[in-house]
mmCIF file of C-alpha atoms and ligand atoms in Angstrom:
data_model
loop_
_atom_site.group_PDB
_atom_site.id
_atom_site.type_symbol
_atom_site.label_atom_id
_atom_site.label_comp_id
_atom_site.label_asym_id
_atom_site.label_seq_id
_atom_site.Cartn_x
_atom_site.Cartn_y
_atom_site.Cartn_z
ATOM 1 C CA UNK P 29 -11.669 -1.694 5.700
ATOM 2 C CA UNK P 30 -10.419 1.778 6.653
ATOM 3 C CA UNK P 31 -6.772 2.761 6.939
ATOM 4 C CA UNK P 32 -4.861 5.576 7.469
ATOM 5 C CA UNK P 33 -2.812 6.187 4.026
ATOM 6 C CA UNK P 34 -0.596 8.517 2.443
ATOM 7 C CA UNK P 35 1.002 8.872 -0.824
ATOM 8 C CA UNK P 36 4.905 9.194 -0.097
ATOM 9 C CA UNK P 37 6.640 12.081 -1.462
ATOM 10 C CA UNK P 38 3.552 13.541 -1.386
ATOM 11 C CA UNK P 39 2.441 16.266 1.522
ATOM 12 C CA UNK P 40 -1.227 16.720 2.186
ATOM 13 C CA UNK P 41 -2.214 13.435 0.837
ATOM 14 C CA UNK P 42 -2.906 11.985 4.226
ATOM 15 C CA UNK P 43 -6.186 10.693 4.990
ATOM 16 C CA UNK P 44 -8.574 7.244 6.328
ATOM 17 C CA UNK P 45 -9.324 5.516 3.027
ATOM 18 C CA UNK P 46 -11.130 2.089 2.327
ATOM 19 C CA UNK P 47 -8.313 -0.428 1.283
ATOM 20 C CA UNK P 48 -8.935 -4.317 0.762
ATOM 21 C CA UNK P 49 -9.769 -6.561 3.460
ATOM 22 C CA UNK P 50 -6.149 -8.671 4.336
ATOM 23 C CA UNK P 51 -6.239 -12.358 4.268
ATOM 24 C CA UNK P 52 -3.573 -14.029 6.511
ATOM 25 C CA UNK P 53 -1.406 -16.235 4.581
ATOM 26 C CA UNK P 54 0.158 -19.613 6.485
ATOM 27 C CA UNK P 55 2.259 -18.965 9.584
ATOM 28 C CA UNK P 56 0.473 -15.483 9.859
ATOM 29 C CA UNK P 57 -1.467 -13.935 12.317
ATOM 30 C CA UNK P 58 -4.615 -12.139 11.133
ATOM 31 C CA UNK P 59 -4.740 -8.660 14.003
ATOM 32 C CA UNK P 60 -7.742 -6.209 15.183
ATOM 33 C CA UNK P 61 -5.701 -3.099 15.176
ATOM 34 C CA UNK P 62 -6.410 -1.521 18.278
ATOM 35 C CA UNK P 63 -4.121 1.904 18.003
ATOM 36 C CA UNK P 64 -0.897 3.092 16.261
ATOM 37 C CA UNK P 65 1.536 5.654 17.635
ATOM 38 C CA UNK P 66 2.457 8.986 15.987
ATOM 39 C CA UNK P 67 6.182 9.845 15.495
ATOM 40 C CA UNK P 68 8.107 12.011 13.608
ATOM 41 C CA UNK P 69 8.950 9.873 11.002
ATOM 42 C CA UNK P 70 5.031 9.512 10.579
ATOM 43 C CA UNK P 71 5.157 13.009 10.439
ATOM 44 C CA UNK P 72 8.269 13.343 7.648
ATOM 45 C CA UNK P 73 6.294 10.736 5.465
ATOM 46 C CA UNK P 74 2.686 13.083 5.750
ATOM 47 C CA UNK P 75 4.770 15.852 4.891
ATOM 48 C CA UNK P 76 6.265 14.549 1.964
ATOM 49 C CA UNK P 77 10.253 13.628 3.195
ATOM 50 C CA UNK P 78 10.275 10.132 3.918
ATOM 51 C CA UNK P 79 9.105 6.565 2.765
ATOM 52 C CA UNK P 80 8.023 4.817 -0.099
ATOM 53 C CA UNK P 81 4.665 2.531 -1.200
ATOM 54 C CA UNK P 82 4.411 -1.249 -1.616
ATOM 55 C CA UNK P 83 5.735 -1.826 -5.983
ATOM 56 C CA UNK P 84 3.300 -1.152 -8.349
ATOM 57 C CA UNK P 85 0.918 0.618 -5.375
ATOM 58 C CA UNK P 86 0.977 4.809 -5.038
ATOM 59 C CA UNK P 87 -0.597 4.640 -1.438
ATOM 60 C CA UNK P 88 1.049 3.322 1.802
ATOM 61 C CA UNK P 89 -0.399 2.498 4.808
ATOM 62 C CA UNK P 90 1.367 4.178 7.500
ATOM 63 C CA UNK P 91 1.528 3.669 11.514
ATOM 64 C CA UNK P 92 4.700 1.341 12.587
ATOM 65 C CA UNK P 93 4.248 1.902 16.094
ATOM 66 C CA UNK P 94 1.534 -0.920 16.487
ATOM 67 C CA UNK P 95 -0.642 -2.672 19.221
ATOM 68 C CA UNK P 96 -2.858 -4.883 17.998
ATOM 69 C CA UNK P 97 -5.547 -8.161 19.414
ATOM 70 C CA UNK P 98 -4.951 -11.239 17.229
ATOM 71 C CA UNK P 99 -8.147 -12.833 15.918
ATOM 72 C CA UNK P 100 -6.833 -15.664 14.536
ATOM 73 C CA UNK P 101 -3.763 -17.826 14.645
ATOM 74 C CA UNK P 102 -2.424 -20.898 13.499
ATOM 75 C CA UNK P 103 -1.974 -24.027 15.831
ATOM 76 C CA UNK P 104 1.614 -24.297 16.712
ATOM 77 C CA UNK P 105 1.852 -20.815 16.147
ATOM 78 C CA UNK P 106 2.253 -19.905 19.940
ATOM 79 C CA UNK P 107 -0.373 -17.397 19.384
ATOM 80 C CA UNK P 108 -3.843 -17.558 20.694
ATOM 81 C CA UNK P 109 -7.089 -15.254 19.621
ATOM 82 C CA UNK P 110 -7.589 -12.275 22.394
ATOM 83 C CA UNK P 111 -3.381 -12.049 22.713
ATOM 84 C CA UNK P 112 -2.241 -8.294 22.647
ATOM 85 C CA UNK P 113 0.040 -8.349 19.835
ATOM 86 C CA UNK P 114 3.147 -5.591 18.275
ATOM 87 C CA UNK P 115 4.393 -6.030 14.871
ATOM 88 C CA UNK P 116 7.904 -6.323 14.385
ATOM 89 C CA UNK P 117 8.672 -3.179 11.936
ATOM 90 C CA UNK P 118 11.730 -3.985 9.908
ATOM 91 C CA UNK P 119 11.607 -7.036 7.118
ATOM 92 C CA UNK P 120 15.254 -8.721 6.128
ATOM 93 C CA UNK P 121 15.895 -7.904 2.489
ATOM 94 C CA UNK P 122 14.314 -9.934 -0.159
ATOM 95 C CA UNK P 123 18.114 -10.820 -0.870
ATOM 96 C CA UNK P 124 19.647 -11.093 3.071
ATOM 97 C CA UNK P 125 22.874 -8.785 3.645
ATOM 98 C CA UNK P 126 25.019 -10.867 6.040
ATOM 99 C CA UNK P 127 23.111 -9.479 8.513
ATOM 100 C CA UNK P 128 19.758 -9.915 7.450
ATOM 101 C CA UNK P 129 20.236 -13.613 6.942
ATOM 102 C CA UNK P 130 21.154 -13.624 11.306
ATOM 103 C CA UNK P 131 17.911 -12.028 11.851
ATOM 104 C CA UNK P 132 20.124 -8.499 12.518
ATOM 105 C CA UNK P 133 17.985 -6.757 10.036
ATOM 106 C CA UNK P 134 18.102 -3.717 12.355
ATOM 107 C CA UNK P 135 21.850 -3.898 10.827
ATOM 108 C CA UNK P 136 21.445 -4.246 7.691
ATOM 109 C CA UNK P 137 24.383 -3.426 5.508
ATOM 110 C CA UNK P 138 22.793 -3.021 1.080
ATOM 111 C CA UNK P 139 19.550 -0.883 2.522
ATOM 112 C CA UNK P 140 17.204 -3.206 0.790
ATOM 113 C CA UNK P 141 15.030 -4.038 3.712
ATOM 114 C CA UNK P 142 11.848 -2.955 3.967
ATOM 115 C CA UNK P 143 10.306 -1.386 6.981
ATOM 116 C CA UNK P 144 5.956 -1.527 7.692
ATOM 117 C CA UNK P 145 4.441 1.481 7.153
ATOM 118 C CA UNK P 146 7.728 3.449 6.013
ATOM 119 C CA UNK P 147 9.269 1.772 3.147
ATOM 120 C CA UNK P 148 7.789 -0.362 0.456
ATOM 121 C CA UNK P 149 5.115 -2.783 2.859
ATOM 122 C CA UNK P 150 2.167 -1.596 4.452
ATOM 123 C CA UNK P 151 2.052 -0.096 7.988
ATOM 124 C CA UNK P 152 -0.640 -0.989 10.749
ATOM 125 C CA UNK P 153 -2.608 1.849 10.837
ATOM 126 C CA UNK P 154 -5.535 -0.092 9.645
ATOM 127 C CA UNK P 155 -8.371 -2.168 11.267
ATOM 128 C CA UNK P 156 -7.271 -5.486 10.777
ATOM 129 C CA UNK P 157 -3.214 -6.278 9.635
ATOM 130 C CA UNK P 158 -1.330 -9.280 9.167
ATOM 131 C CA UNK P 159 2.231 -10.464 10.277
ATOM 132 C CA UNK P 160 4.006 -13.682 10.070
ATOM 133 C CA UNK P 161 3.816 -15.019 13.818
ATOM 134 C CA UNK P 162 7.578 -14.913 14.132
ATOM 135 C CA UNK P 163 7.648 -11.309 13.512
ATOM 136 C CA UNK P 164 5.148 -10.363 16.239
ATOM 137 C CA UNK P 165 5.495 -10.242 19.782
ATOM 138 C CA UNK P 166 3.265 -10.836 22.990
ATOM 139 C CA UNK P 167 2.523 -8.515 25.624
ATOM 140 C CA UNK P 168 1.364 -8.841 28.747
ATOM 141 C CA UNK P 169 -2.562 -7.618 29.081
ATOM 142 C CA UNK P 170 -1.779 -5.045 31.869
ATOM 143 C CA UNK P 171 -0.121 -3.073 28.841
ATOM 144 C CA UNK P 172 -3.131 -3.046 27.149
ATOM 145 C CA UNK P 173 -3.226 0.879 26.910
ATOM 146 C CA UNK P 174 0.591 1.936 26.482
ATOM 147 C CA UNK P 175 1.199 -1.157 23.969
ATOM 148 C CA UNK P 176 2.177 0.970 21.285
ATOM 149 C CA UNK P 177 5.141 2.260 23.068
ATOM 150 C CA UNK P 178 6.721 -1.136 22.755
ATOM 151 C CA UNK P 179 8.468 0.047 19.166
ATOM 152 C CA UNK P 180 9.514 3.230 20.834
ATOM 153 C CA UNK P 181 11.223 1.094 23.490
ATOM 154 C CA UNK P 182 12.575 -1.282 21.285
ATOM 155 C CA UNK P 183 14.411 1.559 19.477
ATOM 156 C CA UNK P 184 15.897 2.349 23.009
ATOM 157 C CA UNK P 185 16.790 -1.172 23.892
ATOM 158 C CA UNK P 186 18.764 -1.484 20.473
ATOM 159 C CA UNK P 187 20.864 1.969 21.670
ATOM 160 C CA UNK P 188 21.076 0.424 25.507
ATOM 161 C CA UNK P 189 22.857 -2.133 23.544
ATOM 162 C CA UNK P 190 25.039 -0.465 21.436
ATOM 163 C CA UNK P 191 25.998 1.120 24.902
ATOM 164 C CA UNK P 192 26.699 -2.083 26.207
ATOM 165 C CA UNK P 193 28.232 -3.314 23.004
ATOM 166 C CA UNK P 194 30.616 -0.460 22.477
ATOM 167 C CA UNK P 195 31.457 0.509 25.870
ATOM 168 C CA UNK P 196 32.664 -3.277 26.237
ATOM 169 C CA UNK P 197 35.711 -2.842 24.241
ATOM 170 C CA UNK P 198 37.541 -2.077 27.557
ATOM 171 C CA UNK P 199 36.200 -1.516 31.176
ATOM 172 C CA UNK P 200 32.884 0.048 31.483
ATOM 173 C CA UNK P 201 31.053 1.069 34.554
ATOM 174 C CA UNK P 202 29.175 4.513 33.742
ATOM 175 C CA UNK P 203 27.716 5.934 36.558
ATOM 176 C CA UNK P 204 25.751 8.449 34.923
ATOM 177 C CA UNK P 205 23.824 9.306 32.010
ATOM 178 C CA UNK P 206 22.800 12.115 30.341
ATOM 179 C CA UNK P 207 19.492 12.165 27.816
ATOM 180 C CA UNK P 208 18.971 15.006 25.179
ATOM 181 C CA UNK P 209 15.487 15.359 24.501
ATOM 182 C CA UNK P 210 12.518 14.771 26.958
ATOM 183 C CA UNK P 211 10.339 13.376 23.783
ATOM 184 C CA UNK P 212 9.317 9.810 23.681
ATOM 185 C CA UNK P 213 12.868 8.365 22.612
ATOM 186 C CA UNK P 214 14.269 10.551 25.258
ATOM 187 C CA UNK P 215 12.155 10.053 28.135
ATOM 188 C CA UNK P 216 11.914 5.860 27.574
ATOM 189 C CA UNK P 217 15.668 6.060 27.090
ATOM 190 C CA UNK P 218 15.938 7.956 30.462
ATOM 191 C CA UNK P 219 13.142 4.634 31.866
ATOM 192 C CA UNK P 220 15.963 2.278 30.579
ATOM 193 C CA UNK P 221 18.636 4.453 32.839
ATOM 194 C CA UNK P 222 16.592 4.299 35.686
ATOM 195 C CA UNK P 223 15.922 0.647 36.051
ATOM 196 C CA UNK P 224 19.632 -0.086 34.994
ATOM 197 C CA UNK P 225 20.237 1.785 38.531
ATOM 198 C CA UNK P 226 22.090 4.722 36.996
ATOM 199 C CA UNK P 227 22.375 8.631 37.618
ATOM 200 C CA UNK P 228 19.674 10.072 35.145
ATOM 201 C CA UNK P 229 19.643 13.303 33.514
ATOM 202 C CA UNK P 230 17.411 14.694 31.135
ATOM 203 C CA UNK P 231 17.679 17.551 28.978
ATOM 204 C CA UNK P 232 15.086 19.573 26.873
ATOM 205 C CA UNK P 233 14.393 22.879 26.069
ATOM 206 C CA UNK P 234 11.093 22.556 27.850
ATOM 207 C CA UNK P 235 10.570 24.128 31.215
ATOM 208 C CA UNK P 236 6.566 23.678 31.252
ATOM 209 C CA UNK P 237 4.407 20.968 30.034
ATOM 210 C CA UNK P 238 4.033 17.571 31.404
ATOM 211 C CA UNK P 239 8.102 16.704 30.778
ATOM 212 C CA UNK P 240 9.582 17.939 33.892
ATOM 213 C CA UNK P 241 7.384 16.293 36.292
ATOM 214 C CA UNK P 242 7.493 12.808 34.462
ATOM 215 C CA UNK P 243 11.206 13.166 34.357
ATOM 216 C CA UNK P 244 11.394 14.127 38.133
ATOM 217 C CA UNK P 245 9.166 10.811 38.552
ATOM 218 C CA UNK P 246 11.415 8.872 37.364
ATOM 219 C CA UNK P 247 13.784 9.508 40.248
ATOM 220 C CA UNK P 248 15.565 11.589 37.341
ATOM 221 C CA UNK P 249 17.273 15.251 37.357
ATOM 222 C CA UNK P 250 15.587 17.725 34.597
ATOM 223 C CA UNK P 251 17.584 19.736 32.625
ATOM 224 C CA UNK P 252 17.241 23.259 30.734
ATOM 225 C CA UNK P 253 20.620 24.609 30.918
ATOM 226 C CA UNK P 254 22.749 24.994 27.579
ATOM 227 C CA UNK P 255 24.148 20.916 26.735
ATOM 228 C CA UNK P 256 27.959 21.826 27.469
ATOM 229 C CA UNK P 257 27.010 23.252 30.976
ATOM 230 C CA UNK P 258 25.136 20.701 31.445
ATOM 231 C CA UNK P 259 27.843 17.744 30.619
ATOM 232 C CA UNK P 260 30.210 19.830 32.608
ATOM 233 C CA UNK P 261 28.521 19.505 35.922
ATOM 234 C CA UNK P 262 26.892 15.780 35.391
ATOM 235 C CA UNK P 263 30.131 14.061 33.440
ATOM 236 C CA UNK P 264 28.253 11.434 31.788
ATOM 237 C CA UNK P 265 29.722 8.127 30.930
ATOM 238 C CA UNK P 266 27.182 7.661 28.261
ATOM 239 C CA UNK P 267 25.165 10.097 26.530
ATOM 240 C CA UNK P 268 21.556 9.462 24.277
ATOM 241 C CA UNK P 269 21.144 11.954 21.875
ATOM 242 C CA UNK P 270 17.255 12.196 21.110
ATOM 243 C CA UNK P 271 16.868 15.553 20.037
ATOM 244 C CA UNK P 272 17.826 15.279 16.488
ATOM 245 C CA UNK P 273 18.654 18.979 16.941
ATOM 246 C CA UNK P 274 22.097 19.831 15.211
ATOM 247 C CA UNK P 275 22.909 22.253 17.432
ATOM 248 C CA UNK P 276 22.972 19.208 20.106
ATOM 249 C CA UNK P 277 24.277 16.705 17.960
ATOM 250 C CA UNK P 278 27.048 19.011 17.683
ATOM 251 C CA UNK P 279 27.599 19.942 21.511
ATOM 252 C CA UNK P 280 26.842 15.840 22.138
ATOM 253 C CA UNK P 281 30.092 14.662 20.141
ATOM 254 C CA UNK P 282 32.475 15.999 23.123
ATOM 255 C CA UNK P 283 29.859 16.397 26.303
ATOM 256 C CA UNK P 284 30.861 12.818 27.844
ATOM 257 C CA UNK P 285 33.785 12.532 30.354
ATOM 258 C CA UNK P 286 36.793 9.749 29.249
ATOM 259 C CA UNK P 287 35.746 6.695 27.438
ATOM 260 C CA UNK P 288 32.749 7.812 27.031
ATOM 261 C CA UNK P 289 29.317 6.258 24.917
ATOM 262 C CA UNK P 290 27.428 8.784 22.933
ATOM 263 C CA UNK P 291 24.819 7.251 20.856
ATOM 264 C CA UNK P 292 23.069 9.405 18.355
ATOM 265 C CA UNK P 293 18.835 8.192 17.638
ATOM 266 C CA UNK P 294 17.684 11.009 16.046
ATOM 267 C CA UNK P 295 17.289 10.488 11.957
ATOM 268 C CA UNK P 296 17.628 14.272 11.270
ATOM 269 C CA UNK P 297 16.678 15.644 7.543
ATOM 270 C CA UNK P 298 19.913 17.520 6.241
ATOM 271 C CA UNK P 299 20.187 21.189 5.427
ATOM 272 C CA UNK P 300 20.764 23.021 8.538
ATOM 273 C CA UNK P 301 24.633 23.227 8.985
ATOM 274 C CA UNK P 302 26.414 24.801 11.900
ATOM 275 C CA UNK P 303 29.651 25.412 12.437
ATOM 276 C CA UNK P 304 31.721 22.699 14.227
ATOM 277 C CA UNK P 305 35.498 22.707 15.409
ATOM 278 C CA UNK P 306 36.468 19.384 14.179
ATOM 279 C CA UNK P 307 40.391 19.564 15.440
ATOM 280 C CA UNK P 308 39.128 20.446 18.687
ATOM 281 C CA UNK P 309 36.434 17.892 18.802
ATOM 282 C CA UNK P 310 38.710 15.264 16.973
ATOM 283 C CA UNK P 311 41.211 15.985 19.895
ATOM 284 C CA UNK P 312 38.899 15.354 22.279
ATOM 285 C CA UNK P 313 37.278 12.133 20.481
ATOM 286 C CA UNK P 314 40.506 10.811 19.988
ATOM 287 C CA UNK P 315 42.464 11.033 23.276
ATOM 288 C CA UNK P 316 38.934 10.334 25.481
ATOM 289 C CA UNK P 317 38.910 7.520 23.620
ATOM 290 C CA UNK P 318 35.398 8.299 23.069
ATOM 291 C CA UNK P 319 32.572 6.397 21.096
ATOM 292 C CA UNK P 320 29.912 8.202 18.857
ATOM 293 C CA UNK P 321 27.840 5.499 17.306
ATOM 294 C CA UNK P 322 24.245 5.924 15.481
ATOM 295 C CA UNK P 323 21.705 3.039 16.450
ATOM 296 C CA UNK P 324 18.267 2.716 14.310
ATOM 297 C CA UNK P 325 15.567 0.554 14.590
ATOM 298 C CA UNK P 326 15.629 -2.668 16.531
ATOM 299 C CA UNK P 327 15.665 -6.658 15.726
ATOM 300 C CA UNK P 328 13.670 -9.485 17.818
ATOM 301 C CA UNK P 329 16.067 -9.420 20.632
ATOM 302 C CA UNK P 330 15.615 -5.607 21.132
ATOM 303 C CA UNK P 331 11.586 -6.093 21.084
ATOM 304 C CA UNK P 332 11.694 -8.894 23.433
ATOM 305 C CA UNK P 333 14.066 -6.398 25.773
ATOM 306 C CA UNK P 334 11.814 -3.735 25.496
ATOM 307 C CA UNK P 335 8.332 -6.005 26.715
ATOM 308 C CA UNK P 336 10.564 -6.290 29.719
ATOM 309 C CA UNK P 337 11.176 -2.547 30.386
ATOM 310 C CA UNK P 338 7.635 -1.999 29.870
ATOM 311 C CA UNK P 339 6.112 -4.478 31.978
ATOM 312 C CA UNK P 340 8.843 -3.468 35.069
ATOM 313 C CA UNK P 341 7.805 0.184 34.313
ATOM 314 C CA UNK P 342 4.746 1.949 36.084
ATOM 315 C CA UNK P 343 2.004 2.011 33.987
ATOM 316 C CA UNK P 344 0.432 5.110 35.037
ATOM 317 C CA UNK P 345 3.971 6.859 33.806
ATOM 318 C CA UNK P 346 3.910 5.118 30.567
ATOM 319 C CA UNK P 347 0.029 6.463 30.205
ATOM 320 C CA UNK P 348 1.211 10.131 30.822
ATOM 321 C CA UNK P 349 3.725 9.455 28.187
ATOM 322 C CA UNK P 350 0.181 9.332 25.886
ATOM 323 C CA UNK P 351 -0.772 13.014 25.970
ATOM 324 C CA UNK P 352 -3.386 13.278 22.947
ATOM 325 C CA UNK P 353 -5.331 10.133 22.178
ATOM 326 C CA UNK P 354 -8.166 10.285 19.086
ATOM 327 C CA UNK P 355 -9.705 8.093 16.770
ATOM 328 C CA UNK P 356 -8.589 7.082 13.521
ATOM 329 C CA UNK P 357 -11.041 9.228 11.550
ATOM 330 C CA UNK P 358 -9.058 12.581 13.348
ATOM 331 C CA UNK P 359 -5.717 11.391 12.440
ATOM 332 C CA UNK P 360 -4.623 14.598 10.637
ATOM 333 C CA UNK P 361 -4.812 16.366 13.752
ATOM 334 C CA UNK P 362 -2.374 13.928 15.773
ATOM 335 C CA UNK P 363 -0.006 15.081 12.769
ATOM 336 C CA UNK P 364 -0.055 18.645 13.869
ATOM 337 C CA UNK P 365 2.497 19.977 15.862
ATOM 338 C CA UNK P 366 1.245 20.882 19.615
ATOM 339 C CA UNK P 367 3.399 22.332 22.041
ATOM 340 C CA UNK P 368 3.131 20.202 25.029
ATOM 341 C CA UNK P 369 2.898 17.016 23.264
ATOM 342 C CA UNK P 370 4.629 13.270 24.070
ATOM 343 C CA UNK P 371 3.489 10.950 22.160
ATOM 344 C CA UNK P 372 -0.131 11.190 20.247
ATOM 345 C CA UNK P 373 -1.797 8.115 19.671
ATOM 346 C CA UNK P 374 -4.385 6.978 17.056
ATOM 347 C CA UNK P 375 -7.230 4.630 18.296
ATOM 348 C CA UNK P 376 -8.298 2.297 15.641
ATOM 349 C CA UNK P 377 -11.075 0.382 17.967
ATOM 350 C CA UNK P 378 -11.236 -0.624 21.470
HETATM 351 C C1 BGC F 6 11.309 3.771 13.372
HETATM 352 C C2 BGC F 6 12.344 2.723 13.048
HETATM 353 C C3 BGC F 6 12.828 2.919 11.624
HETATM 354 C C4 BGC F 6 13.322 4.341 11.425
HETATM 355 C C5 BGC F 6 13.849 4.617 10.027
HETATM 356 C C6 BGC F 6 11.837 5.141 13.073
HETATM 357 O O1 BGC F 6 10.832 6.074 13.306
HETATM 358 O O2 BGC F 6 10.947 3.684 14.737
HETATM 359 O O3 BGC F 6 11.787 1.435 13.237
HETATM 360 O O4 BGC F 6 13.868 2.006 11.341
HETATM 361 O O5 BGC F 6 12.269 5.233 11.724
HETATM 362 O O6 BGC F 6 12.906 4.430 9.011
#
């Protein structure tokens, strides 16, 4: 069957290559891959940066943001052919942290797990995939053309929780929240804000393109203004950095007001210092009683969160999140960087 692979550590070695047919073992699902979202980790991995193979293998098969149509299933499985199906991305260690073993994997404290399509098990950027049935989840059919932005969201929905989590330490009531970055992360983060009934703000470097009007959609205020501006006119009680940008991280330790949440998403490759006044953003930190907390990938509980936020959301929005969809066989051109681009999406079949 074909597959989009890669050999990690490797740029240029993307391309669709025949791989063996995959047999579903018991308690798995065997899935028609029906698309796979691009992101920048994708995009790290095809240029060399990021991820690993499967032991003993030198090509991975990338694409973690899934959508798939299961063709078969096992009885008592809860499962039935023709279901729209995601796979669950992360896999608990082959020895369970603490974590792990609660089905926290998203947590995981030794860094052995493995992740589908990043690190060390296949991705499903292929035309058919297997998962073990309580690693997928359902969605509901209307989704059937924005499916793939249930990983996305469930990356959200685990940072909507650290919010919750963290900020519960004392009493919480933000008002208002501020989002750095109008990409995917960003701009479902700022979908989360809005249905939780809160002030949105969104900020990107953007003025053109399709950001500020999907932004503005959302009932949400648009932002191009410098981050500390910004932060001084909104005061937000939490803050979602989504840039990855250091410049922003950097301005986003100290932009909330008192007690504030700031919870960093972006997994940034080092090398680009810039300078940083640590007493002065220490001081601030410290007597704010502030909370700067990173949040990466997502377990069951985040996935199940996210079907919700999609299937409240407008569809129509969530398809204007999709700004470049093409076939498998043109995948190297969803890698390439265009301007005005959300999120680029690979069709497998249909
Ligand atoms: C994925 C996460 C993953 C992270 C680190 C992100 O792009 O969405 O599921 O944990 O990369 O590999």
């Amino acid at each position: 069957m074909r597959a989009l692979t890669v050999v990690p550590g490797q740029a240029g070695s993307l391309a669709v290559t025949d791989v063996p047919d995959v047999v579903a073992a018991p308690g798995e699902l065997l899935v028609d891959g029906l698309a796979v979202g691009v992101c920048g980790t994708d995009r790290e991995i095809a240029g060399g940066e990021y991820g690993s193979a499967p032991i003993g293998r030198d090509r991975l098969v990338i694409g973690h943001e899934s959508l798939g149509r299961v063709a078969e299933a096992p009885d008592g499985s809860g499962f039935s052919p023709g279901d729209l199906v995601v796979g669950v991305v992360r896999r608990p260690d082959p020895v369970p942290c603490g974590a792990c073993a609660r089905g926290e994997w998203d947590m995981c404290r030794n860094g052995r797990y493995t992740e589908h399509g990043i690190k060390d098990v296949d991705g499903f950027g292929s035309e058919r995939w297997v998962i073990e049935a309580d690693r997928a989840v359902r969605l509901d059919p209307a989704l059937a053309d924005v499916g793939m932005l249930l990983e996305p969201t469930s990356v959200v929905a685990k940072a909507w929780d650290q919010v919750d989590k963290v900020g519960g330490r004392a009493w919480f009531e933000p008002r208002t929240v501020l989002v750095t970055g109008a990409g995917p992360i960003g701009l479902l983060a700022a979908l989360v804000g809005v249905q939780r009934g809160l002030d949105v703000h969104v900020l990107d470097r953007n003025s053109d393109g399709p950001k500020p009007g999907l932004v503005r959609a959302l009932g949400a205020t648009y932002h191009i203004d410098d981050l500390a501006t910004v932060s001084d006119a909104v005061e937000p009680g939490v803050l979602i950095e989504a840039t990855g940008a250091p410049s922003v991280i950097t301005a986003a330790l100290t932009a909330t007001r008192p007690y504030g949440v700031t919870v960093l998403t972006g997994v940034t490759a080092p090398g680009r210092p810039v300078p940083l006044d640590v007493g002065a953003a220490n001081r601030e930190i410290v007597l704010e009683n502030d909370a700067i907390v990173g949040s990466v990938n997502a377990n069951l509980s985040h996935y199940r969160a996210a079907a919700e936020v999609l299937e409240r959301a407008d569809v129509d929005w969530l398809r204007a999140l999709v700004t470049r969809r093409l076939p498998l066989e043109r995948a190297p051109e969803a890698f390439e960087d265009a301007h005005e681009d959300i999120k680029v999406v690979l069709e497998i079949s249909s």
